[in-house]
Coordinates of C-alpha atoms in Angstrom, one line a residue:
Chain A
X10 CA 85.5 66.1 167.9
X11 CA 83.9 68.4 165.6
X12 CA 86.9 68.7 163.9
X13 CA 86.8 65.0 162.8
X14 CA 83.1 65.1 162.4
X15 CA 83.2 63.9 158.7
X16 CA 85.6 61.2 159.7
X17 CA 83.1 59.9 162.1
X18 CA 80.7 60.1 159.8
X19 CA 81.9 58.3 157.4
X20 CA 83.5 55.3 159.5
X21 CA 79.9 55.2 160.4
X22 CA 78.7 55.4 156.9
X23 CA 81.4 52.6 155.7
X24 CA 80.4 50.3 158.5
X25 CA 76.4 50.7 157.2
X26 CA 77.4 49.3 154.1
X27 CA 79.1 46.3 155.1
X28 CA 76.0 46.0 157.2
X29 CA 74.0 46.0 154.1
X30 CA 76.6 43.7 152.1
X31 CA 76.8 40.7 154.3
X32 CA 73.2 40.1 153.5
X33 CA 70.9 40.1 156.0
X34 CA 66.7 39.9 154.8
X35 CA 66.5 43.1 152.4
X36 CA 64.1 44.4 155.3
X37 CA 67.1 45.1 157.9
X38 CA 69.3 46.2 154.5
X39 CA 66.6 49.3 154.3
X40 CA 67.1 49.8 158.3
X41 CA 70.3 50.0 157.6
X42 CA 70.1 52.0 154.4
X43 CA 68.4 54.7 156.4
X44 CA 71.0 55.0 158.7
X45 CA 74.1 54.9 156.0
X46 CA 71.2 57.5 154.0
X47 CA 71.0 60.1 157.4
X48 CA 75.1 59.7 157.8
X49 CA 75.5 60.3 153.8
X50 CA 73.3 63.2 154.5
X51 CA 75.5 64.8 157.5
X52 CA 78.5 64.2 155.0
X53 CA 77.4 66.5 152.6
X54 CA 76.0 69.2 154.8
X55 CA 79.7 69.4 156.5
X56 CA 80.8 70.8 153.5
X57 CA 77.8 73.3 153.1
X58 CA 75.8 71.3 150.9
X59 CA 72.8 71.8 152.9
X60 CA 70.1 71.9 150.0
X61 CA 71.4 68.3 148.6
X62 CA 71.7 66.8 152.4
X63 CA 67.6 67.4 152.6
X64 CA 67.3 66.6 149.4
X65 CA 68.9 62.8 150.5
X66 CA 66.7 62.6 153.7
X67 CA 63.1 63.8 151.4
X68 CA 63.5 61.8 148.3
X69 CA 65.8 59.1 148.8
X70 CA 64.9 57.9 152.6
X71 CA 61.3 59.4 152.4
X72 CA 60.3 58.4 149.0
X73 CA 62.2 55.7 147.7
X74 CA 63.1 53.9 150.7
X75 CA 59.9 53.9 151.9
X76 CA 58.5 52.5 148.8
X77 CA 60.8 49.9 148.9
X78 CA 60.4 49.1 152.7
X79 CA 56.6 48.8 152.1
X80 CA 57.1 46.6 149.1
X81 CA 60.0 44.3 150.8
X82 CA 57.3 44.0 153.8
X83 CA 54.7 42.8 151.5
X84 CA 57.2 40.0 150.1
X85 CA 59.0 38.9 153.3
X86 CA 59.3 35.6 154.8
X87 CA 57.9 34.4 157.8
X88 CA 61.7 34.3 159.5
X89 CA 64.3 36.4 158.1
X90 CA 67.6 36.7 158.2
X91 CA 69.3 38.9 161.1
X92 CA 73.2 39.4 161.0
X93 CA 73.1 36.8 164.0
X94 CA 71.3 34.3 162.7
X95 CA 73.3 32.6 160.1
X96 CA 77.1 32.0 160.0
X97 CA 77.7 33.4 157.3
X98 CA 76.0 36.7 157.3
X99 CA 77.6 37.2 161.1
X100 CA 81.2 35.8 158.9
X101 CA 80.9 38.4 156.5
X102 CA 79.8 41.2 158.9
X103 CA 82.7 40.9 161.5
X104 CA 85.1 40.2 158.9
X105 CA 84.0 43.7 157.2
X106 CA 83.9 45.7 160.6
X107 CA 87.6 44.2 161.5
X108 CA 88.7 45.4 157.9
X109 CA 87.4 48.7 159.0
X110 CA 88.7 48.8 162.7
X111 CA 92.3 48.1 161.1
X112 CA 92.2 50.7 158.3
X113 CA 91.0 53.5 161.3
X114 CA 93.4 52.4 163.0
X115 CA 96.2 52.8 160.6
X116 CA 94.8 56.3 159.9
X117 CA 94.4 57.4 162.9
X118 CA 98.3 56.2 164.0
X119 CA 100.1 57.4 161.3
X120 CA 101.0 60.4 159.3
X121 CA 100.5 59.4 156.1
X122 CA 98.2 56.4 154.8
X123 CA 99.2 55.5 151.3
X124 CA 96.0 52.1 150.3
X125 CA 95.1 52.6 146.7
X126 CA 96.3 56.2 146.6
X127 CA 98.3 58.7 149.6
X128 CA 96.3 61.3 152.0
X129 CA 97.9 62.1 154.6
X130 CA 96.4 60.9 157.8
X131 CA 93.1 62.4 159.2
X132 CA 94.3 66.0 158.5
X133 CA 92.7 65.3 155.3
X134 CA 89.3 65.0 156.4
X135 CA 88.5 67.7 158.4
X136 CA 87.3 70.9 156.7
X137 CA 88.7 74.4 157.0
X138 CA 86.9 77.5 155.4
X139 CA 89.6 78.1 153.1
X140 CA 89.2 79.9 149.8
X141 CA 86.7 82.5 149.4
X142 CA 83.3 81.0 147.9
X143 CA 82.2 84.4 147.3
X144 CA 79.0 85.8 147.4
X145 CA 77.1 82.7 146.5
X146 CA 77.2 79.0 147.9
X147 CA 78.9 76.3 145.9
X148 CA 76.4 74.1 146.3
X149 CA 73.3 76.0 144.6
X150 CA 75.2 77.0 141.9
X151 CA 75.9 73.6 141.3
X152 CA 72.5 72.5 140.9
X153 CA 71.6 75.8 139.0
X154 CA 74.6 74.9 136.7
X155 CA 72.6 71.0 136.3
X156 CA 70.1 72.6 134.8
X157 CA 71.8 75.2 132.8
X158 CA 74.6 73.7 131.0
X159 CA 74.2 70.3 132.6
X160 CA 70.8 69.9 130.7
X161 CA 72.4 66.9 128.7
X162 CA 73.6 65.0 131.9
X163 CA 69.4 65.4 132.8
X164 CA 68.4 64.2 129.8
X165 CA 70.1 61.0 129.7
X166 CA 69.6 60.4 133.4
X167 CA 66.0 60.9 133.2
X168 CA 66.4 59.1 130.0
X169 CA 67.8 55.9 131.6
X170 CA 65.1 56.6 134.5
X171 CA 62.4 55.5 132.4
X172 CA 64.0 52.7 131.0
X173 CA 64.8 51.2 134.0
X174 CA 61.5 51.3 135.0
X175 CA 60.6 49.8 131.5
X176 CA 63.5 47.4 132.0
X177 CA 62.4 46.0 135.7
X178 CA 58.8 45.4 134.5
X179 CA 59.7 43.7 131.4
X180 CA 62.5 41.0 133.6
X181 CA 60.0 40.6 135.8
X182 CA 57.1 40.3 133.7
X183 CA 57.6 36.6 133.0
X184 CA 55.9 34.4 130.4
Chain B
X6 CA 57.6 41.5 123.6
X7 CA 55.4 44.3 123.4
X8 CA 57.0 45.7 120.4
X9 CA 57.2 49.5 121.2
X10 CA 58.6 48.3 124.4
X11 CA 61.3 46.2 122.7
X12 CA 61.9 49.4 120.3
X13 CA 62.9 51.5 123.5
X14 CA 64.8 49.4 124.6
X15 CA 66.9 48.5 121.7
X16 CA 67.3 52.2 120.6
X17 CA 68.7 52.8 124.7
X18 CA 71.0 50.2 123.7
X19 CA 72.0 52.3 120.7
X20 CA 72.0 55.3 122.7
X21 CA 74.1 53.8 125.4
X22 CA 77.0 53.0 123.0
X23 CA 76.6 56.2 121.6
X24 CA 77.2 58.4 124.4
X25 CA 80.2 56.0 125.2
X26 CA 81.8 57.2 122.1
X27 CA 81.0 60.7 122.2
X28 CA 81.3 62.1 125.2
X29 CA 84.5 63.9 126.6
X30 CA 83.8 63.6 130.1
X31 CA 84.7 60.3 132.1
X32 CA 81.5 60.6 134.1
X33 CA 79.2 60.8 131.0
X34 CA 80.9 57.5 129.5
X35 CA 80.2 55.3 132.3
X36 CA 76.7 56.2 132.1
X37 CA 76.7 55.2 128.6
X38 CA 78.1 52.0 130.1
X39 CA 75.6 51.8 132.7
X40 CA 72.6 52.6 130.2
X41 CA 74.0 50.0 127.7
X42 CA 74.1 47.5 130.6
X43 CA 70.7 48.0 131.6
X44 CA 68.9 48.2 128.4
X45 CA 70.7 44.8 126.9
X46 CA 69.6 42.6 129.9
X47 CA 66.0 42.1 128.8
X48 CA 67.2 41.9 125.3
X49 CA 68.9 39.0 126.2
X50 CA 66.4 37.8 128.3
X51 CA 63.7 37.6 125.7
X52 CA 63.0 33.9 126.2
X53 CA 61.7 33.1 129.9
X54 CA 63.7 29.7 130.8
X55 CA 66.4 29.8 133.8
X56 CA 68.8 29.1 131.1
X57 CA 68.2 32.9 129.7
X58 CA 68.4 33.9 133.3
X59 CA 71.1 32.7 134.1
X60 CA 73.2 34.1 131.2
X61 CA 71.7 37.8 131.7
X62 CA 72.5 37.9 135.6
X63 CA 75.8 36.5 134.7
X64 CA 76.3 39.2 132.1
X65 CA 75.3 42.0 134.9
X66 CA 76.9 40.4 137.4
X67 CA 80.5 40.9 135.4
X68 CA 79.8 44.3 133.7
X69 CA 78.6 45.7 137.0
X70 CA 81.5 44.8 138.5
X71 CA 83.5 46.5 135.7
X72 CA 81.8 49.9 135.5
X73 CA 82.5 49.5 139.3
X74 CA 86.3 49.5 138.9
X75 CA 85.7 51.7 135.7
X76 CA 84.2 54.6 138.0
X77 CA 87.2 53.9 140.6
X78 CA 89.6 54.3 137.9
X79 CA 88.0 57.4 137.1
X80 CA 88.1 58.5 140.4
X81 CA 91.9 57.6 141.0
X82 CA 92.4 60.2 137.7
X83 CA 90.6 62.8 138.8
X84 CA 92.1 62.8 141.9
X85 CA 95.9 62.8 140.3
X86 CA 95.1 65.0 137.5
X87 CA 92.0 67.3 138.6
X88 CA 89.8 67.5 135.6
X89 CA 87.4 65.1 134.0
X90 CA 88.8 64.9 130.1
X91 CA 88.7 62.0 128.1
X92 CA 92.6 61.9 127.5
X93 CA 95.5 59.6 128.3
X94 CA 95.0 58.7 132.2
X95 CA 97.4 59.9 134.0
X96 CA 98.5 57.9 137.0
X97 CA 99.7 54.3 136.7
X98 CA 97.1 52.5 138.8
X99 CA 94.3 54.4 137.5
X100 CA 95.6 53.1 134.2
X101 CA 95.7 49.0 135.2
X102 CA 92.4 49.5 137.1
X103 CA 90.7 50.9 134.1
X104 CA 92.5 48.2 131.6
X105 CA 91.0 45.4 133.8
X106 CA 87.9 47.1 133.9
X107 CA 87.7 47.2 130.0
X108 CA 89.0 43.9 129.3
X109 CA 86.3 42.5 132.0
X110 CA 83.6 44.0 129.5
X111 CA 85.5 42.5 126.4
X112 CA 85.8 39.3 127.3
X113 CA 89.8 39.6 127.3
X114 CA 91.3 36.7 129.5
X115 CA 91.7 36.4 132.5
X116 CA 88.2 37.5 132.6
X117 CA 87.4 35.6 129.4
X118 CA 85.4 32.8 131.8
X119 CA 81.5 34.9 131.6
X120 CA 81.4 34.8 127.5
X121 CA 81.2 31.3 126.3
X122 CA 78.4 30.7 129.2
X123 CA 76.4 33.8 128.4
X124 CA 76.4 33.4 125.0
X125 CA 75.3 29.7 125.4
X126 CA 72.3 31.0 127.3
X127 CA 70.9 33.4 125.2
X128 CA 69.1 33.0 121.7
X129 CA 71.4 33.4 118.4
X130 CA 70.2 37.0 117.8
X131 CA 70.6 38.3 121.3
X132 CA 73.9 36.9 121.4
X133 CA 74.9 38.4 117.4
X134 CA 74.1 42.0 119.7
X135 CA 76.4 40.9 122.5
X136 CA 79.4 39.4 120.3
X137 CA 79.4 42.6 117.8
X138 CA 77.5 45.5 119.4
X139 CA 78.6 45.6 123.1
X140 CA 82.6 45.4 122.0
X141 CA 82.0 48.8 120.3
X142 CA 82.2 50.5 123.3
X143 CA 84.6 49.2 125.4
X144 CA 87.3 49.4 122.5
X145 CA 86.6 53.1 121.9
X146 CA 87.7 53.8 125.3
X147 CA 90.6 51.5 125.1
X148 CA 91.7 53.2 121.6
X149 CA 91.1 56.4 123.8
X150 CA 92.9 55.9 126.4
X151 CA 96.1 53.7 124.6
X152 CA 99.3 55.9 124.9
X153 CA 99.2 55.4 128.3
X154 CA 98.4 51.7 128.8
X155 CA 100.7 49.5 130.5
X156 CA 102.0 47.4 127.8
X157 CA 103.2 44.6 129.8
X158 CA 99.6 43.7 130.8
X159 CA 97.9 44.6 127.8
X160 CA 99.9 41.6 125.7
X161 CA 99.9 39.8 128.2
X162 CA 96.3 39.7 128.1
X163 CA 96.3 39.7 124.1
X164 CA 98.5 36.6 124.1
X165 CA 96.2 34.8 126.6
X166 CA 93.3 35.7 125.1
X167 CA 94.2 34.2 122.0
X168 CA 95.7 31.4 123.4
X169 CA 92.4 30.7 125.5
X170 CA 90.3 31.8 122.8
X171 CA 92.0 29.4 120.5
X172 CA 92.4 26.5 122.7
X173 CA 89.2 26.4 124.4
X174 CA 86.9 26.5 121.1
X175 CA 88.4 22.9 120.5
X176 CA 85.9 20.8 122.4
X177 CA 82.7 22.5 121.6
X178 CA 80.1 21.2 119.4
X179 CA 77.7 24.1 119.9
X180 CA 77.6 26.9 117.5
X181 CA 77.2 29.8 119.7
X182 CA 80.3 28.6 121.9
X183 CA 82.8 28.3 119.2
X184 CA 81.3 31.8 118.1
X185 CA 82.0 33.0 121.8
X186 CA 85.6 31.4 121.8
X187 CA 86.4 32.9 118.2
X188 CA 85.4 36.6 119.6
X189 CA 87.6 36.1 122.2
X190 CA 90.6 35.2 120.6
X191 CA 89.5 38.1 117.8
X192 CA 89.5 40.7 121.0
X193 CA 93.2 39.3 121.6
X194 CA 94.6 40.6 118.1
X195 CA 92.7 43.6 118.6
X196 CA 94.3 44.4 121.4
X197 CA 97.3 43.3 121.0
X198 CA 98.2 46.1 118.3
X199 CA 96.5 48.2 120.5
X200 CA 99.8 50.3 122.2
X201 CA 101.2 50.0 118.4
X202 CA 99.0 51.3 116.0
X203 CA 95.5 51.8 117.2
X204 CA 94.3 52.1 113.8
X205 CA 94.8 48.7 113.4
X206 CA 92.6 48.0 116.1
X207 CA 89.9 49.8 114.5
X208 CA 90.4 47.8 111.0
X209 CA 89.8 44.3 113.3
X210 CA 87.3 45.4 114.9
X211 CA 85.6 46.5 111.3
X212 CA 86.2 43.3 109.7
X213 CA 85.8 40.8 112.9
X214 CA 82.3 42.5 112.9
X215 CA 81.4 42.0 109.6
X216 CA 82.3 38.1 109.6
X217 CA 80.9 37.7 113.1
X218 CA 77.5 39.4 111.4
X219 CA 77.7 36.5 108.4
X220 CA 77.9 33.5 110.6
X221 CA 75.4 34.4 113.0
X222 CA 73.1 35.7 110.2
X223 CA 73.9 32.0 108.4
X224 CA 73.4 30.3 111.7
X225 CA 70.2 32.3 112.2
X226 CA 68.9 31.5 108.2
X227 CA 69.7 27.5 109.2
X228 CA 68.3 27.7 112.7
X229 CA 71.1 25.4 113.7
X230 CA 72.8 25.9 116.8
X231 CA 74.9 22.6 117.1
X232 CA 77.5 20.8 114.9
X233 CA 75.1 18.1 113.9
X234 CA 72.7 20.9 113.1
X235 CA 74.4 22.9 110.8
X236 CA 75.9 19.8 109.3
X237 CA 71.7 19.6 107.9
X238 CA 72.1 22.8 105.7
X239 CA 73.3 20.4 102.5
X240 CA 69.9 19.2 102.8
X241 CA 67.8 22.7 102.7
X242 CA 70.0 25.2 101.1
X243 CA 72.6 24.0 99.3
X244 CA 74.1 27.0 98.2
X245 CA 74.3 28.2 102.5
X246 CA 76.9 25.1 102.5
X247 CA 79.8 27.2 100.2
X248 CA 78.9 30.5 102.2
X249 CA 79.5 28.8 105.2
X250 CA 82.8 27.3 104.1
X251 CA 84.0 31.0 102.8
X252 CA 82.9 32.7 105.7
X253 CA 84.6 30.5 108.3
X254 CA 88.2 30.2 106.4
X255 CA 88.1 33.9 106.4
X256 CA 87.4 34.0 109.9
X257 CA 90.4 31.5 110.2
X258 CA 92.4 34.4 108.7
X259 CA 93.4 32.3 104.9
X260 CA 94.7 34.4 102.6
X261 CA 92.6 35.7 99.4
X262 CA 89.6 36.2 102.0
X263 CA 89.6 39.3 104.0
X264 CA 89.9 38.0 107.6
X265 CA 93.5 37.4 105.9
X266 CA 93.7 42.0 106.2
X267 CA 93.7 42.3 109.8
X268 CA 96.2 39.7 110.8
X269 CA 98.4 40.7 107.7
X270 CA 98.8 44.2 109.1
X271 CA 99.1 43.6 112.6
X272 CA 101.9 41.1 112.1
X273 CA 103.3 43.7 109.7
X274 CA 103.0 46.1 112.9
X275 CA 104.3 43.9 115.1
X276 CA 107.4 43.5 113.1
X277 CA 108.1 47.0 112.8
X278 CA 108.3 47.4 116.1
X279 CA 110.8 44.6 116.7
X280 CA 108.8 42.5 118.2
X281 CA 109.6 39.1 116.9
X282 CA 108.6 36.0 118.9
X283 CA 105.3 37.4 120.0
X284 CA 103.3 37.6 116.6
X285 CA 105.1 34.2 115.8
X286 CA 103.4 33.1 118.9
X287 CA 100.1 34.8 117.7
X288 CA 100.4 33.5 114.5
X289 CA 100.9 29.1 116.0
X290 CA 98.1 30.3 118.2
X291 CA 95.6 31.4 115.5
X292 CA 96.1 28.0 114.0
X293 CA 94.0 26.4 116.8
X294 CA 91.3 28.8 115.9
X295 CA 91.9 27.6 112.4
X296 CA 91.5 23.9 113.4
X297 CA 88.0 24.0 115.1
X298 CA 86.7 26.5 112.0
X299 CA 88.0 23.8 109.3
X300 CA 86.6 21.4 112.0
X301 CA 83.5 23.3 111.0
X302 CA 83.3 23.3 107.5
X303 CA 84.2 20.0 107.3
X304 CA 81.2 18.1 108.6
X305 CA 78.8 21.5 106.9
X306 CA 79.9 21.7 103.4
X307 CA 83.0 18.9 102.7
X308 CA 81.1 15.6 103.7
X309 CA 77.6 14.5 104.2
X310 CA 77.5 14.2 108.2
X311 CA 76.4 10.9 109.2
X312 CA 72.9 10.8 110.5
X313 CA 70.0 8.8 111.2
X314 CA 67.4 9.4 107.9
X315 CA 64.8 10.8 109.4
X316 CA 67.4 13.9 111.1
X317 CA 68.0 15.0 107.1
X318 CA 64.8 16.7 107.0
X319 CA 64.8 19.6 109.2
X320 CA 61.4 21.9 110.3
X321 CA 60.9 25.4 110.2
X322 CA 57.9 26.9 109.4
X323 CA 59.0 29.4 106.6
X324 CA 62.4 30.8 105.3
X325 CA 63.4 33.1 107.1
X326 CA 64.6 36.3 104.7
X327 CA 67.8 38.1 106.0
X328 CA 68.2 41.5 104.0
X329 CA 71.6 41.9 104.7
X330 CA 73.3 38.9 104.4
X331 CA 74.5 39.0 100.7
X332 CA 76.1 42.0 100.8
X333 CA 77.9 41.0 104.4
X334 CA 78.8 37.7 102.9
X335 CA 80.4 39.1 99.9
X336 CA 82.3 42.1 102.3
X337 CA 83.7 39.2 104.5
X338 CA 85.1 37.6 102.1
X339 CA 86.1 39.4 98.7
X340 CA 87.6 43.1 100.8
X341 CA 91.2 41.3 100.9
X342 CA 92.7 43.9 97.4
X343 CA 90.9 47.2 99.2
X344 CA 93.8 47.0 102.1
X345 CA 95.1 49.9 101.2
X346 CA 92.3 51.9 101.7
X347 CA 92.7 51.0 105.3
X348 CA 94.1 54.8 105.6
X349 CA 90.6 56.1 105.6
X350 CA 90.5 55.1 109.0
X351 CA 93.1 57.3 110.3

């Protein structure tokens, strides 16, 4: 199984989002944004990333998910939605899991799975320690090289940062 | 708006488009995209009634969905071709995906159905930004990216476009949704030349600009927004009455004007490239366009619109001064004899 570990993860992750898509109250979204946030983060430490993967679970799930759990709590209704309470939402959320029953399926049986693009069946998941990564881990070096000659990419992200934030509280400013 | 606010926000607007054009890496240029996106929606939002609201959710509904497919595109071509270089795209799906994606933000059909509604919703100068400014970006990518688009769907589109463009703008009576039909039918010669001579495109896109520019800023001087209401301008500025009749034949594309340039040359193109039937086709199709301009002028500047006496007057508190618009009327109208200096945009 621990061959196919970031397959399972990321059935798992896929079948989080359509959990979050068919619409439920934004309150259950979050639950389930935590779980697709702490299956995102396994993803990434399978393939050594293990800096980014706490990196997910302390700002994402523990700042910014839990600033927008307390705020959807504030401005929830008295009843809301579950994935079994309306038609639709249950519609949408079985008709997403069978989408992704079928494509596991087809992966899993055959050799090679062509959708959008080819990979060849779940050999392409699993991770081997090929190629030597040297001395120091891919991952770090990555964020070093964000800050070194990545410094425009963290400009214009912080950049559009702050103007999202100006942007939200002007739509929502009203009259 | 608080006006250091609105500032911001404009000049990330600006900024957005900017990196668009710049940048060499795929991932950089769809956050251009995104930043443009973000910053525009409370530019066209800057009037609080559902109407407004509607239009800018609309707007991010459509160009959300297109940076999606964008970044999947993206994706697709860096997984066939392993680097992250703005250059032809190298694998055939990647290259539709990322044409739909671009003509979703154009306003190309079959995605054409999100521009006459948006620009009905929002106020005359937030939709001048969205008709001229946001098709900057969009075609530099496409100019980018054309040896390797597939030409079937790209005329196919272009011939739709101008067909819809043309053909839809027949029944309208409001200004900013024969304005919304004309840039869509513009966005169809423009890309039509596209896989021919991109330079062409360019030259369109230059003088489609400059025309769109005059009529908004003529629209925005006469605060009219209907038919009936622009057909008022013989009443408070006479002399607004002839501008608007020269700006809109040259829009139609008539000859001594200089929307005459574009469709000259990219017929001229066409030709050269032994394709016959399609820029005849263009050519019946820009009539319709022509139709609902003349339409235009007619009740403006040719007759004396019927209306009740009391409609002839028409409030507004003080003229409003437009810097630019004397110098864009003359450029839209007079740059026919500088064609060939088109080769400074090569």
């Amino acid at each position: 199984m621990m061959t196919y570990i970031v397959f399972i993860l990321s059935v798992i992750f896929v079948v989080s989002f359509v959990g979050f898509s068919s619409k439920p109250s934004p309150i259950y979204g979050g639950l389930v944004l935590i779980v697709s946030g702490g299956v995102g983060c396994g993803i990434i430490m399978n393939f050594g990333g293990s800096f980014l993967g706490l990196m997910v679970f302390l700002i994402y799930l523990g700042g910014m998910l839990v600033v927008f759990g307390y705020t959807t709590a504030m401005a929830t209704e008295q009843y809301p939605e579950v994935w079994v309470s309306n038609t639709t939402v249950m519609g949408v959320f079985l008709l997403g899991l069978l989408m992704e029953v079928m494509l596991v399926l087809y992966v899993l049986k055959s050799e090679e799975v062509g959708v959008v693009f080819k990979f060849s069946g779940v050999g392409d998941w699993a991770i081997y320690d090929t190629g030597d990564s040297g001395v120091f881990s891919e991952e770090i070096m990555g964020v070093a090289a964000l800050y070194s000659y990545g410094a425009w990419v963290v400009i214009v992200t912080g950049w559009s940062l702050l103007v999202g934030v100006l942007v939200v509280l002007e739509v929502t400013r009203g009259d | 708006m608080n006006p250091l606010i609105f500032t911001t926000i404009l000049m990330t607007v600006l900024l957005g488009t900017m990196i668009v054009m710049m940048s060499s890496h795929w991932l950089m240029i769809w956050i251009g995209f995104e930043m443009n996106l973000l910053a525009i929606i409370p530019i066209l939002m800057k009037k609080y009634n559902p109407r407004t609201m509607e239009a800018s959710t609309k707007y991010f509904l459509t160009q959300a969905t297109a940076s999606m497919l964008l970044m999947m595109a993206i994706i697709i071509n860096l997984m066939h071709s392993g680097q992250w270089t703005i250059m032809k795209v190298f694998n055939p799906t990647a290259s539709i995906i990322m044409t739909s994606a671009l003509a979703m933000k154009l306003g190309l059909t079959p995605f054409h159905f999100w521009v006459p509604e948006v620009t009905q919703g929002i106020s005359l100068t937030s939709g001048l930004i969205l008709l001229t400014w946001q098709k900057l970006a969009p075609m530099s990518i496409l100019y980018q990216i054309s040896p390797s688009i597939n030409l079937n769907i790209l005329l196919t589109m272009a011939v739709l476009s101008i067909l819809v463009g043309g053909w839809g703008g027949l029944n309208q009576t409001q200004l900013r949704k024969i304005m919304a039909y004309s840039s869509i039918a513009h966005m169809g010669w423009m890309t039509a030349v596209l896989a021919y001579n991109p330079t062409l495109t360019m030259l369109n896109m230059l003088i489609y600009i400059m025309m769109t520019l005059t009529m908004f800023m003529l629209f925005i001087h006469s605060s009219s927004t209907t038919t009936l209401s622009l057909s008022h301008t013989w009443n408070k500025t006479p002399l607004t009455t002839t501008l608007i009749l020269i700006t809109l034949l040259s829009m139609g594309g008539l000859p001594p004007l200089s929307g005459f340039m574009p469709k000259w040359m990219i017929i001229q193109e066409l030709t050269k490239n032994s394709s016959i039937i399609l820029p005849t086709l263009m050519a019946i199709m820009a009539l319709l366009n022509l139709y609902f301009y003349m339409r235009l002028t007619y009740s403006t500047s040719l007759t004396m619109f019927p209306s009740t006496n009391n409609m002839k007057m028409k409030w507004q508190f003080e003229t409003k001064r437009i810097t630019l618009l004397p110098p864009l009327i003359v450029m839209s109208s007079l740059l026919l004899p500088l064609t060939p200096m088109l080769s400074i945009l090569d």
